[in-house]
mmCIF file of C-alpha atoms and ligand atoms in Angstrom:
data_model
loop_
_atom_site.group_PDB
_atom_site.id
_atom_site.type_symbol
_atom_site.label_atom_id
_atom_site.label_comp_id
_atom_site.label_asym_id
_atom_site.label_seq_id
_atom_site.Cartn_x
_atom_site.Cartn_y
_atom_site.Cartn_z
ATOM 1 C CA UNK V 1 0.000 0.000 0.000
ATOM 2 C CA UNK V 2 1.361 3.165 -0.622
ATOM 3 C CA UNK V 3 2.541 5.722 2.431
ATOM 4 C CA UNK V 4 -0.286 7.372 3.456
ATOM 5 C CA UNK V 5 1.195 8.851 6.783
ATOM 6 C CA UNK V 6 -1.548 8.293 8.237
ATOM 7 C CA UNK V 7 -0.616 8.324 12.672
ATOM 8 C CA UNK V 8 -2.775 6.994 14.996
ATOM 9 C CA UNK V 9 -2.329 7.733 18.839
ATOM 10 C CA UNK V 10 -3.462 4.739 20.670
ATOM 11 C CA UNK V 11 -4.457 4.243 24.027
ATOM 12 C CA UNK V 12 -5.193 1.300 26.028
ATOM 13 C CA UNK V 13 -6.093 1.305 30.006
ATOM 14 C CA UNK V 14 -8.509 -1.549 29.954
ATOM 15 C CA UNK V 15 -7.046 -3.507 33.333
ATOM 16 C CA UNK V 16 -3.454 -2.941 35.132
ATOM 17 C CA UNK V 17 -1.147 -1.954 31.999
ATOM 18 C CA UNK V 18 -1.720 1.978 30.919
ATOM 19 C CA UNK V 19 0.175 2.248 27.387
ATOM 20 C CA UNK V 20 0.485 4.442 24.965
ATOM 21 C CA UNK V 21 1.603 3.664 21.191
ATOM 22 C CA UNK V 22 1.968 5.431 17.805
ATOM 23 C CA UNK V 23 1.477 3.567 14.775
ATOM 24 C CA UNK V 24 2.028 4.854 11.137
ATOM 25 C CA UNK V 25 0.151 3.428 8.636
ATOM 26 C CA UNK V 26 -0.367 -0.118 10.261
ATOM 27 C CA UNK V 27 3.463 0.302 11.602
ATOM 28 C CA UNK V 28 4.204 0.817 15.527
ATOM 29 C CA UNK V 29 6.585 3.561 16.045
ATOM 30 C CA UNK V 30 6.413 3.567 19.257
ATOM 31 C CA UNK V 31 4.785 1.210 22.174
ATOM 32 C CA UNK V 32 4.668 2.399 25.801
ATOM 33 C CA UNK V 33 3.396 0.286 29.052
ATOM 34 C CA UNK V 34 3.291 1.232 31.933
ATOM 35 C CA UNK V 35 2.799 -2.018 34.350
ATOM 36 C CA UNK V 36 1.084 -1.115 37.679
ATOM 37 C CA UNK V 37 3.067 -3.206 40.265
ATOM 38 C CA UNK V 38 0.752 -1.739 43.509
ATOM 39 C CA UNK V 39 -1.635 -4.886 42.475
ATOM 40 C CA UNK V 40 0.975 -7.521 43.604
ATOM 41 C CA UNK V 41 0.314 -8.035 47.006
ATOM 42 C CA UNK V 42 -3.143 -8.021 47.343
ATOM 43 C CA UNK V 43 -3.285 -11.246 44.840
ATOM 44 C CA UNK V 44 -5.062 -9.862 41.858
ATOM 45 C CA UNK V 45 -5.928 -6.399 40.619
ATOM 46 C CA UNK V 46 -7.519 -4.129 42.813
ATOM 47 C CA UNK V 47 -10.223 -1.658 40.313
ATOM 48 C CA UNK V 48 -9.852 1.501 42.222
ATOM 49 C CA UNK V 49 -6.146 1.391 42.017
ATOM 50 C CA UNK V 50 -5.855 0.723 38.779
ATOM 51 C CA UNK V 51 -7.988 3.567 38.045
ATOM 52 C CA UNK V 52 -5.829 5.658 40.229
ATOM 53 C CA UNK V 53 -2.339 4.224 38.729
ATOM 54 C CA UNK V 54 -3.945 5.468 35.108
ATOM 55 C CA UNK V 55 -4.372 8.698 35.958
ATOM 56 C CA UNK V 56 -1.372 8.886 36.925
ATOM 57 C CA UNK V 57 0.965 7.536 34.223
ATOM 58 C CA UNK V 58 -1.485 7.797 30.854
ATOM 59 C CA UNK V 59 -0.118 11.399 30.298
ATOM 60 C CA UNK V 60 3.698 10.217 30.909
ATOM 61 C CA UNK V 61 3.024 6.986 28.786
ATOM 62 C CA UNK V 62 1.432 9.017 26.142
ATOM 63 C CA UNK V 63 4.152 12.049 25.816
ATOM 64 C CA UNK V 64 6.691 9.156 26.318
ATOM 65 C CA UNK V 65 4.940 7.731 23.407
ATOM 66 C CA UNK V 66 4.962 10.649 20.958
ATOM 67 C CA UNK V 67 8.397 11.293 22.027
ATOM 68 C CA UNK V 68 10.046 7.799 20.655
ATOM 69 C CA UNK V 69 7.558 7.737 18.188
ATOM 70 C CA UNK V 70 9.677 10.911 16.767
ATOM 71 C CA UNK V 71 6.765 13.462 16.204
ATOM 72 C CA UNK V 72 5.510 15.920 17.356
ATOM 73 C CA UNK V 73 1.312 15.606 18.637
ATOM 74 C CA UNK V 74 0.556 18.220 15.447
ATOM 75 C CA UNK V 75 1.587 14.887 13.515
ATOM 76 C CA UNK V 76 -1.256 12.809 15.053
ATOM 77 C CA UNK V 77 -4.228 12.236 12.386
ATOM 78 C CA UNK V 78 -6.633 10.431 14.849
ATOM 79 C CA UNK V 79 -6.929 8.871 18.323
ATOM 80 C CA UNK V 80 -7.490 5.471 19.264
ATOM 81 C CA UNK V 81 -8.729 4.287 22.873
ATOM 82 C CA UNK V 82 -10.087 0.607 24.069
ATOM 83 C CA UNK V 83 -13.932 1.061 24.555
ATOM 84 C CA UNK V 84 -14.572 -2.522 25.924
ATOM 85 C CA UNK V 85 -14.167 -4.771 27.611
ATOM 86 C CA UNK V 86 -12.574 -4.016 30.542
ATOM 87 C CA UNK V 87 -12.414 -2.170 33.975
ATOM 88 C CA UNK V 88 -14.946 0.663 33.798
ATOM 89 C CA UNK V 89 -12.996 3.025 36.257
ATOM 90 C CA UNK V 90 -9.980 2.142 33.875
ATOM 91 C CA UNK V 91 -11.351 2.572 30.700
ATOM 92 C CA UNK V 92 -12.848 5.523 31.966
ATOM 93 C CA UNK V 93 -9.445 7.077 32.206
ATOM 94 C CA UNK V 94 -8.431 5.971 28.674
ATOM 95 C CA UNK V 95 -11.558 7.143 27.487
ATOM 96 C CA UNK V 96 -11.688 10.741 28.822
ATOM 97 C CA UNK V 97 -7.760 11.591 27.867
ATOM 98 C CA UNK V 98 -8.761 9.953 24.313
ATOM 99 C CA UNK V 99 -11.766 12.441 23.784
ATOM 100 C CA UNK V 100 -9.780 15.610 25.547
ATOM 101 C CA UNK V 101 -7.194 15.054 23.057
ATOM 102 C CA UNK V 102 -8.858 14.768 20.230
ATOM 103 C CA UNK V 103 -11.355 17.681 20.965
ATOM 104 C CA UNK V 104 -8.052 19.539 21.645
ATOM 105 C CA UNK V 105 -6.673 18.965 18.543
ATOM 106 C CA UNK V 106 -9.733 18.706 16.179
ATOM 107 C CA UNK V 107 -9.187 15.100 15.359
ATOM 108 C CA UNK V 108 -10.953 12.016 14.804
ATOM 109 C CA UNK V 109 -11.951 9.738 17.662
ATOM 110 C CA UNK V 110 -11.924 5.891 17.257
ATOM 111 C CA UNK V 111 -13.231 3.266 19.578
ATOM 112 C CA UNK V 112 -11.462 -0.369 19.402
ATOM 113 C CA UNK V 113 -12.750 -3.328 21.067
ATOM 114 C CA UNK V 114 -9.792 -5.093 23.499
ATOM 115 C CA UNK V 115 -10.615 -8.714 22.310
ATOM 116 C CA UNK V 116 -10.633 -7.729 18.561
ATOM 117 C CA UNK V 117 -7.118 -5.918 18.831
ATOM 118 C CA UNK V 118 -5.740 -8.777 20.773
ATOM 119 C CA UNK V 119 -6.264 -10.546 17.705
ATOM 120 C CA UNK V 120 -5.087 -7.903 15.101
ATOM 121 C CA UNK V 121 -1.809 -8.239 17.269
ATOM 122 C CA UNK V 122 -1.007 -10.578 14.303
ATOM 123 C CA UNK V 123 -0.926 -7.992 11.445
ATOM 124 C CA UNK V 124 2.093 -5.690 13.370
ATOM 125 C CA UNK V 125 4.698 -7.664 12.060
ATOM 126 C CA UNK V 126 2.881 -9.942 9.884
ATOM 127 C CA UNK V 127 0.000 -10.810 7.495
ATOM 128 C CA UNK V 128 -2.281 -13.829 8.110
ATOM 129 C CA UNK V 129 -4.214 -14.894 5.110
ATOM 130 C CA UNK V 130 -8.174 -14.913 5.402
ATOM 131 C CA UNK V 131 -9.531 -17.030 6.576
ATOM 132 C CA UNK V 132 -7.644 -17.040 9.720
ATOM 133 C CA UNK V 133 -8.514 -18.959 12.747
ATOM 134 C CA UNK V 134 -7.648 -17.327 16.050
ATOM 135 C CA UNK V 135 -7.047 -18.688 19.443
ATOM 136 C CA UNK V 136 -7.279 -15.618 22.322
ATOM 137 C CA UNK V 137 -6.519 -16.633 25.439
ATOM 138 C CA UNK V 138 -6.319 -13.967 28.683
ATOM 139 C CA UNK V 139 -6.603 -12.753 31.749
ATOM 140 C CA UNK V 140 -10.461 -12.318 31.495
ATOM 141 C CA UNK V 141 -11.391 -14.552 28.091
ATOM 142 C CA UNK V 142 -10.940 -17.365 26.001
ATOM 143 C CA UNK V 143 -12.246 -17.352 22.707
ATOM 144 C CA UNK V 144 -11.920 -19.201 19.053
ATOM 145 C CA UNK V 145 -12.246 -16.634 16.597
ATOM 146 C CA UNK V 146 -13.233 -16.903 13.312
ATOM 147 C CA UNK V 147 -11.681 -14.166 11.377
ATOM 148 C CA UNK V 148 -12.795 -13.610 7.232
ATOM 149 C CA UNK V 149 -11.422 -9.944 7.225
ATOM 150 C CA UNK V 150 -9.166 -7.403 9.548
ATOM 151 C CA UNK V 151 -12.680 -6.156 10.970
ATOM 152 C CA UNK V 152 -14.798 -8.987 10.206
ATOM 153 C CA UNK V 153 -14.605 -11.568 13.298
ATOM 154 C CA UNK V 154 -16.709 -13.769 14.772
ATOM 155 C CA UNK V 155 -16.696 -15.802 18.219
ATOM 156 C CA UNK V 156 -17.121 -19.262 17.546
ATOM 157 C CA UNK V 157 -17.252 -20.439 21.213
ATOM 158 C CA UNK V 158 -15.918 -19.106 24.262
ATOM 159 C CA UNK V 159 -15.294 -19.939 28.153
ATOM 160 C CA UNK V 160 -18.159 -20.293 30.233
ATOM 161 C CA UNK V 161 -16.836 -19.559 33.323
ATOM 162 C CA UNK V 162 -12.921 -18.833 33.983
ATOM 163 C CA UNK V 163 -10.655 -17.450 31.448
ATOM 164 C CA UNK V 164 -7.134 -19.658 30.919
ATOM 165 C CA UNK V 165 -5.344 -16.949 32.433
ATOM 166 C CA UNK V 166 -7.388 -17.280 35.288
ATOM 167 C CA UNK V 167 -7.118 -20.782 35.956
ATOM 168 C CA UNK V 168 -3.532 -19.882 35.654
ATOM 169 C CA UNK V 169 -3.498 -16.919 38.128
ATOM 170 C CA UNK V 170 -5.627 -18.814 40.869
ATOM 171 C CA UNK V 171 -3.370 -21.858 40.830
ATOM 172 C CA UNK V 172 -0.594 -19.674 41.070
ATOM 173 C CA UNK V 173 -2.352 -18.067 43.916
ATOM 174 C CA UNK V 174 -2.857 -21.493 45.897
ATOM 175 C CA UNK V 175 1.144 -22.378 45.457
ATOM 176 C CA UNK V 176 1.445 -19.055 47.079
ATOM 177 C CA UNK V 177 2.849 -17.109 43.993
ATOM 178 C CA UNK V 178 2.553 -13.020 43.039
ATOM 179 C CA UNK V 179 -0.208 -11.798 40.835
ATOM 180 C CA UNK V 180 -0.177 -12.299 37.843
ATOM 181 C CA UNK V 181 0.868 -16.134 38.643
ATOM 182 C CA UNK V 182 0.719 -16.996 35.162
ATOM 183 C CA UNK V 183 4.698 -16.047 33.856
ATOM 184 C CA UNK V 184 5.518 -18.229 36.994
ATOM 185 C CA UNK V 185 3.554 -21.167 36.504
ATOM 186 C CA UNK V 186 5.434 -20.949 32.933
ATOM 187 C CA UNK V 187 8.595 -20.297 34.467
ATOM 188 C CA UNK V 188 8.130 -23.713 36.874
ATOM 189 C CA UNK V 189 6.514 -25.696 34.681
ATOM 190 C CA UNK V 190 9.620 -25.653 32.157
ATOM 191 C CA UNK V 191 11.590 -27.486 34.807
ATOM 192 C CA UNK V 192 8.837 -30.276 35.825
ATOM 193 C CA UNK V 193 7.108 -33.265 34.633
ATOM 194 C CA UNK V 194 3.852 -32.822 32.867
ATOM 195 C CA UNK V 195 2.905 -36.492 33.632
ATOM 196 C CA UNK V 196 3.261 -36.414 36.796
ATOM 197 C CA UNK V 197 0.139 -35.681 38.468
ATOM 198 C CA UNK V 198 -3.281 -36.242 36.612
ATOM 199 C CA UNK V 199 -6.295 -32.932 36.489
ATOM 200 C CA UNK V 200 -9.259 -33.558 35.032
ATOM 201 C CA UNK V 201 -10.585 -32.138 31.300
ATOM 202 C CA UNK V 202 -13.912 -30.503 30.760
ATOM 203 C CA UNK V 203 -15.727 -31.984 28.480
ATOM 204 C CA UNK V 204 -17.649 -29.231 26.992
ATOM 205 C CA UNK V 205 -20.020 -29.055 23.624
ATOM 206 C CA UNK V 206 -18.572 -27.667 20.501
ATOM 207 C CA UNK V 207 -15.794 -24.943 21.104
ATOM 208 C CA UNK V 208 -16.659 -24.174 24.428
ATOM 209 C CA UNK V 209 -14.579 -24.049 27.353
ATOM 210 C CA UNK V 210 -14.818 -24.666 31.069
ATOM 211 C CA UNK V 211 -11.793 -23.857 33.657
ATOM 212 C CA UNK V 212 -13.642 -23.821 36.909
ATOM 213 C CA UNK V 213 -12.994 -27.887 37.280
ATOM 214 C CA UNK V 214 -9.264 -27.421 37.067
ATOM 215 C CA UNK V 215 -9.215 -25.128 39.854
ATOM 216 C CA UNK V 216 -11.617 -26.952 41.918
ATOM 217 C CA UNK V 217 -9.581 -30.483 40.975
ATOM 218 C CA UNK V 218 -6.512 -28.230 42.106
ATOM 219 C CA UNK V 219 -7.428 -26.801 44.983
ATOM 220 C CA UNK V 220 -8.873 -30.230 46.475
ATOM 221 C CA UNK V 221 -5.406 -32.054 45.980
ATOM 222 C CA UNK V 222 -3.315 -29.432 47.493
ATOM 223 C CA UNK V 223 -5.764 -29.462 50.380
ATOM 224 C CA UNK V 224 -5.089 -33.749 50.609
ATOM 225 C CA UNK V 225 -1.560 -33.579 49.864
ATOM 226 C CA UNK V 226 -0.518 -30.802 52.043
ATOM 227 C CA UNK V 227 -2.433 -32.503 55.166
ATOM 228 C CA UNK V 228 -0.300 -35.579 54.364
ATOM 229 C CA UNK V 229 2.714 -33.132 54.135
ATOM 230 C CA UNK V 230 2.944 -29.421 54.816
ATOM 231 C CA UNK V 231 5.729 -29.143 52.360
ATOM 232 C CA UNK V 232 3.927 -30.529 49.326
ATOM 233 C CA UNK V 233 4.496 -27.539 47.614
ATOM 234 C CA UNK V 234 7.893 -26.277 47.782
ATOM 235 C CA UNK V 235 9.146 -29.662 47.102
ATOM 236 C CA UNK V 236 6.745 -30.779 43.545
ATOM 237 C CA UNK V 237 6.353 -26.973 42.686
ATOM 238 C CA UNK V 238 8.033 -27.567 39.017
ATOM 239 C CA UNK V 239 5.770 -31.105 38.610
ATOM 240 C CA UNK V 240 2.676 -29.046 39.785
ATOM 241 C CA UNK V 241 3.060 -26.368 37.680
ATOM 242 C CA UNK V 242 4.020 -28.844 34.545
ATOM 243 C CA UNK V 243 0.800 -30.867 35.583
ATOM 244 C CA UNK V 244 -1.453 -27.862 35.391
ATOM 245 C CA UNK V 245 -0.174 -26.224 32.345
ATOM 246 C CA UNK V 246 -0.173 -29.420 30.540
ATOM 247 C CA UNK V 247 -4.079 -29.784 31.078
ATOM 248 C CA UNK V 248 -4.663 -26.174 29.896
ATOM 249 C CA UNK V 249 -2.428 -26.246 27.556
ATOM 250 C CA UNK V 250 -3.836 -29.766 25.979
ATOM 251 C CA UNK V 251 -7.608 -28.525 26.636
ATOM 252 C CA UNK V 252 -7.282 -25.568 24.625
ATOM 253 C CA UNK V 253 -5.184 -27.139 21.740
ATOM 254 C CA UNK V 254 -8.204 -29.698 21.718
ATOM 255 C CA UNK V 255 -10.543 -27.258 20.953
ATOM 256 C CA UNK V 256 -8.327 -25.351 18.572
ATOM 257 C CA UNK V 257 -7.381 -28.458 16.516
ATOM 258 C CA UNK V 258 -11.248 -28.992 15.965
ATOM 259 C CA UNK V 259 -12.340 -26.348 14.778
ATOM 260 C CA UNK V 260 -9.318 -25.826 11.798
ATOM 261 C CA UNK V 261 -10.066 -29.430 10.856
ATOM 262 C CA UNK V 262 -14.018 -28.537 10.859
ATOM 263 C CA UNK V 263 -13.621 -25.548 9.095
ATOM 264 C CA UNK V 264 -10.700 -26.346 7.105
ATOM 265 C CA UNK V 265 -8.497 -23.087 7.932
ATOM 266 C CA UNK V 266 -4.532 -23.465 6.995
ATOM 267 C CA UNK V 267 -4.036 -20.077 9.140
ATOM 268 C CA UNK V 268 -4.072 -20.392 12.723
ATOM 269 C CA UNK V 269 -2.201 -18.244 15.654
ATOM 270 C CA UNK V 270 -2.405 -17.716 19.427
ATOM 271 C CA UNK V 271 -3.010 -14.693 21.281
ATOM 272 C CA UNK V 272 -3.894 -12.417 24.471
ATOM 273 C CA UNK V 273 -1.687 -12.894 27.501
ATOM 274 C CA UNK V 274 -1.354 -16.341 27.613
ATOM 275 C CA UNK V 275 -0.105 -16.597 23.763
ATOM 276 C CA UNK V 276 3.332 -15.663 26.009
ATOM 277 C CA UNK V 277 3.076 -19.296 27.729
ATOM 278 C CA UNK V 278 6.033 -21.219 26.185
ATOM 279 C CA UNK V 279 4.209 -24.773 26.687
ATOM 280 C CA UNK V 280 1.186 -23.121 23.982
ATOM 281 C CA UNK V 281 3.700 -21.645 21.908
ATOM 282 C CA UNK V 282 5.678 -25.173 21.776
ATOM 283 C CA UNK V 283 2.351 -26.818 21.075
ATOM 284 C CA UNK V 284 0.924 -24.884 18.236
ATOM 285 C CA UNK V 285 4.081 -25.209 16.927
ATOM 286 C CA UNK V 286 4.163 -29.136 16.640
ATOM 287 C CA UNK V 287 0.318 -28.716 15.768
ATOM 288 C CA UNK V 288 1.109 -26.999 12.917
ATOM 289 C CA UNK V 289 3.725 -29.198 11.730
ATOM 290 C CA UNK V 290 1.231 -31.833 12.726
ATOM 291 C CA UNK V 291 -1.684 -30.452 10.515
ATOM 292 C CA UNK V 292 -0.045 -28.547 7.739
ATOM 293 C CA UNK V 293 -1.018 -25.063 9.336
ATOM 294 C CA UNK V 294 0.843 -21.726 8.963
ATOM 295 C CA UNK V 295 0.709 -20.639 12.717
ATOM 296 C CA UNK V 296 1.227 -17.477 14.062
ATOM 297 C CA UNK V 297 2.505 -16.526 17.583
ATOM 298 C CA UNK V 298 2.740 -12.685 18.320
ATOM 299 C CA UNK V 299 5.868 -10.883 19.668
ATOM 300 C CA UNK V 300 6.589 -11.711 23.527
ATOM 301 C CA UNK V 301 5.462 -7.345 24.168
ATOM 302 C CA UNK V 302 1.946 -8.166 21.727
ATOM 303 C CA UNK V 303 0.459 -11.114 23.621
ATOM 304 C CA UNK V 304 -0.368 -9.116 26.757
ATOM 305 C CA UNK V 305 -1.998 -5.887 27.045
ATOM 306 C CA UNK V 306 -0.676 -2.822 24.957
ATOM 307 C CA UNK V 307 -1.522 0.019 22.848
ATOM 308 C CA UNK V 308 0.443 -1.120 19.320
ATOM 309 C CA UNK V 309 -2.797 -3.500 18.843
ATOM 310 C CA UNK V 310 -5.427 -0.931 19.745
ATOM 311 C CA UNK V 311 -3.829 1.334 17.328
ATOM 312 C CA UNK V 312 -3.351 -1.448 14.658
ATOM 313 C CA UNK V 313 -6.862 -1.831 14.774
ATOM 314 C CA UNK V 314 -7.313 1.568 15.052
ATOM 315 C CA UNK V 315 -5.745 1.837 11.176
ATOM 316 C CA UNK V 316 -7.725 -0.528 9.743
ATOM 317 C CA UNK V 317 -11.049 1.379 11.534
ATOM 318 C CA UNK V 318 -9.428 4.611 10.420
ATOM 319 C CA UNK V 319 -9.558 3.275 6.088
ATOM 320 C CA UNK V 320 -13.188 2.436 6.947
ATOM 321 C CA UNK V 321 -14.267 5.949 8.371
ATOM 322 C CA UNK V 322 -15.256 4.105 11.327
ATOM 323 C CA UNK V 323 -15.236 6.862 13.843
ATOM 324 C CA UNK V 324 -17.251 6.858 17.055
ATOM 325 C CA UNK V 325 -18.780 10.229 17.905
ATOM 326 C CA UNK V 326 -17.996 12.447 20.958
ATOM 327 C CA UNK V 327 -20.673 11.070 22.947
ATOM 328 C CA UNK V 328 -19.372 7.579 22.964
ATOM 329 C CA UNK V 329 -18.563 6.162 26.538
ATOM 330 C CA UNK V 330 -17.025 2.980 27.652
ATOM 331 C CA UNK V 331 -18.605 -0.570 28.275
ATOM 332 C CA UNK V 332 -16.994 -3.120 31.361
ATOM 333 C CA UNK V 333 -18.921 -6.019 28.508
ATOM 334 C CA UNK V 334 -19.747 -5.440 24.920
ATOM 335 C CA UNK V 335 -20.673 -7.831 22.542
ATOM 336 C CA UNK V 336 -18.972 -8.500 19.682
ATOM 337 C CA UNK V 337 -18.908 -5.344 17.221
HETATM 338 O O1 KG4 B 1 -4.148 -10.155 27.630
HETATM 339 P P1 KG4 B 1 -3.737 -9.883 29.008
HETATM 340 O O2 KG4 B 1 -2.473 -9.080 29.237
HETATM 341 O O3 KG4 B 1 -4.850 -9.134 29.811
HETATM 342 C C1 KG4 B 1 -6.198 -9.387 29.620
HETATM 343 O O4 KG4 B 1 -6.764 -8.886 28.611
HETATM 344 O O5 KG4 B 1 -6.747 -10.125 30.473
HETATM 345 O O6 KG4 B 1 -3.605 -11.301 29.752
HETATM 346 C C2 KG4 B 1 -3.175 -11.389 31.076
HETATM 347 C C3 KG4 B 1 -3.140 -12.862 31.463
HETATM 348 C C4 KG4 B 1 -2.893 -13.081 32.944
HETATM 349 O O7 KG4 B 1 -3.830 -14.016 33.423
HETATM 350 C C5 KG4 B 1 -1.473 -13.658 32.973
HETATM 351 O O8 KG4 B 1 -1.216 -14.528 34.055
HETATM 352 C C6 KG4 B 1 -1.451 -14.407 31.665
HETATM 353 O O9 KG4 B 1 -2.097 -13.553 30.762
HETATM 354 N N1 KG4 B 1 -0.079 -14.703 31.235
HETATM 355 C C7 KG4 B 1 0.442 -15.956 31.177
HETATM 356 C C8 KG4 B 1 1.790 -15.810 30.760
HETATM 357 N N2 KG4 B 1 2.039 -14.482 30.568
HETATM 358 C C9 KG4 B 1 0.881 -13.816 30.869
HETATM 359 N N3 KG4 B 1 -0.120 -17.143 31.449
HETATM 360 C C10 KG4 B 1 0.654 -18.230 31.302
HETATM 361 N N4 KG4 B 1 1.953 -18.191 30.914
HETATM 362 C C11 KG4 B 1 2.558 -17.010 30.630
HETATM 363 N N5 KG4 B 1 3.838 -16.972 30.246
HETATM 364 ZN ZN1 ZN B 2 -5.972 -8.214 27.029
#
């Protein structure tokens, strides 16, 4: 495509990361995230301090943004901000600087949705043919997405209760590991056996998924085995952690596996926060081999939450004039747009 310089300013403040990015023309200049590490000892993320970090660091993330991005804010052609899902008191940061700067500087306002830019994450560095058959995994969803075009998606089946980032952080939580326990399960799990101890799969109808079990099934053998031993933990960590990711790991490739062979999609990637987990990168790897797939794993800084993908997404709502008026306000749950 030719140049049309064309520079979105992109913000995203849906949960505990406030970033900033510029992208130019579909390419990140410039990705800025702030992580909010006040959330780590209470064991998850706390909603009124998130808001609070926001405010806070979105106008250092976003000058810190323009700044490396090499421009100057007269440069920007139209602002991006996550609408939904999310954290209302955090998108409602996100949201307000979005619309002050814009009105500020007479330009165009967009409105992504999170779950849709977690999966236009693929098309920063590269360029998935249609159709393309997404599996987003995070903190708050899991979701097989169908996708025919950059804006045309649809959810084929979600979770219906935890998200695989949750089942991660809750484990983590029960071995007595920081939030977010997820990197650490990873981190442990690398070292231990995946055989060793045996968790239950849900069994659920078409691409649906189901975490709660996992948890419970967890929670109930620590209880046993730390009765029988207090030290249970801190000497099987690695094998627990192997155990557990294993399960995830094999219940969401499951699913994944199903519907490319249903549907007969060649073009399948991870993403979301847990695209990160090097056991689900390792196994859409060999699945791919496996099936003939081109896969597609995101950068390490595009799986969890940042701006680059809102304002990806942003582009592609920019070349359809899809601009949301100064009215619009943001959703904690919206469906599908
Ligand atoms: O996409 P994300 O940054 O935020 C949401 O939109 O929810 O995902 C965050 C989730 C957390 O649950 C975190 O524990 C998980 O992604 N996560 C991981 C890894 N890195 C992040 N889970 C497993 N292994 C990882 N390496
Ligand atoms: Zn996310």
């Amino acid at each position: 495509m030719a140049e049309q310089n064309v520079y979105i300013l992109a913000i995203e403040s849906s949960c505990d990361e406030t970033s900033a990015a510029v992208v130019r023309d579909g390419k990140v200049l410039s990705n800025i995230i702030a992580t909010q590490k006040v959330h780590e000892r209470y064991g998850g993320v706390v909603p009124e301090l998130a808001s609070r970090a926001h405010m806070q660091n979105i106008w250092p993330v976003v000058d810190a943004a323009i700044t490396d991005a090499g421009i100057s804010k007269n440069d920007i052609t139209a602002v991006a901000f996550t609408q939904s899902p999310g954290l209302l008191g955090s998108l409602l940061v996100g949201a307000c600087f979005a619309k002050g700067f814009a009105q500020a500087l007479s330009l165009p306002l967009i409105a992504v949705h999170h779950m849709q830019a977690h999966v236009l994450a693929h098309f920063i560095d590269d360029q998935p043919e249609f159709p393309f058959l997404c599996l987003t995994v995070s903190g708050g969803h899991t979701q097989i997405v169908l996708c025919r075009d950059h804006l045309d998606m649809e959810v084929l089946g979600e979770t219906i209760d935890d998200a695989a980032g949750e089942a991660f952080d809750k484990v983590a939580k029960m071995l007595g590991l920081p939030y977010p326990g997820g990197p650490l399960v990873d981190k442990y799990a690398k070292e231990g056996d995946p055989l060793r101890f045996k968790f239950p799969m849900s069994e659920m109808k078409d691409y649906e998924f189901s975490f709660s079990g996992i948890k419970t099934s967890v929670l109930y053998f620590l209880q046993a085995q730390r009765k029988a031993d207090p030290e249970f933990v801190e000497k099987n960590i690695k094998d627990i952690c192997a155990s557990v990711q294993y399960t995830i790991i094999k219940m969401l490739m499951t699913k994944l596996e199903k519907a490319a062979k249903q549907l007969d999609i060649k073009h399948v990637g991870i993403a979301g926060g847990v695209s990160a987990n090097s056991g689900l990168r390792k196994a859409i790897k060999e699945a791919g081999e496996k099936n003939g797939w081109k896969v597609y794993i995101p950068r390490f800084e595009y799986c969890t939450d940042n701006a680059a993908m809102i304002g990806v997404t942003g582009y592609y709502k920019f070349l359809k004039c899809s601009f949301a008026d100064m009215t619009v306000s943001p959703s904690a749950r919206a469906t599908w747009q």
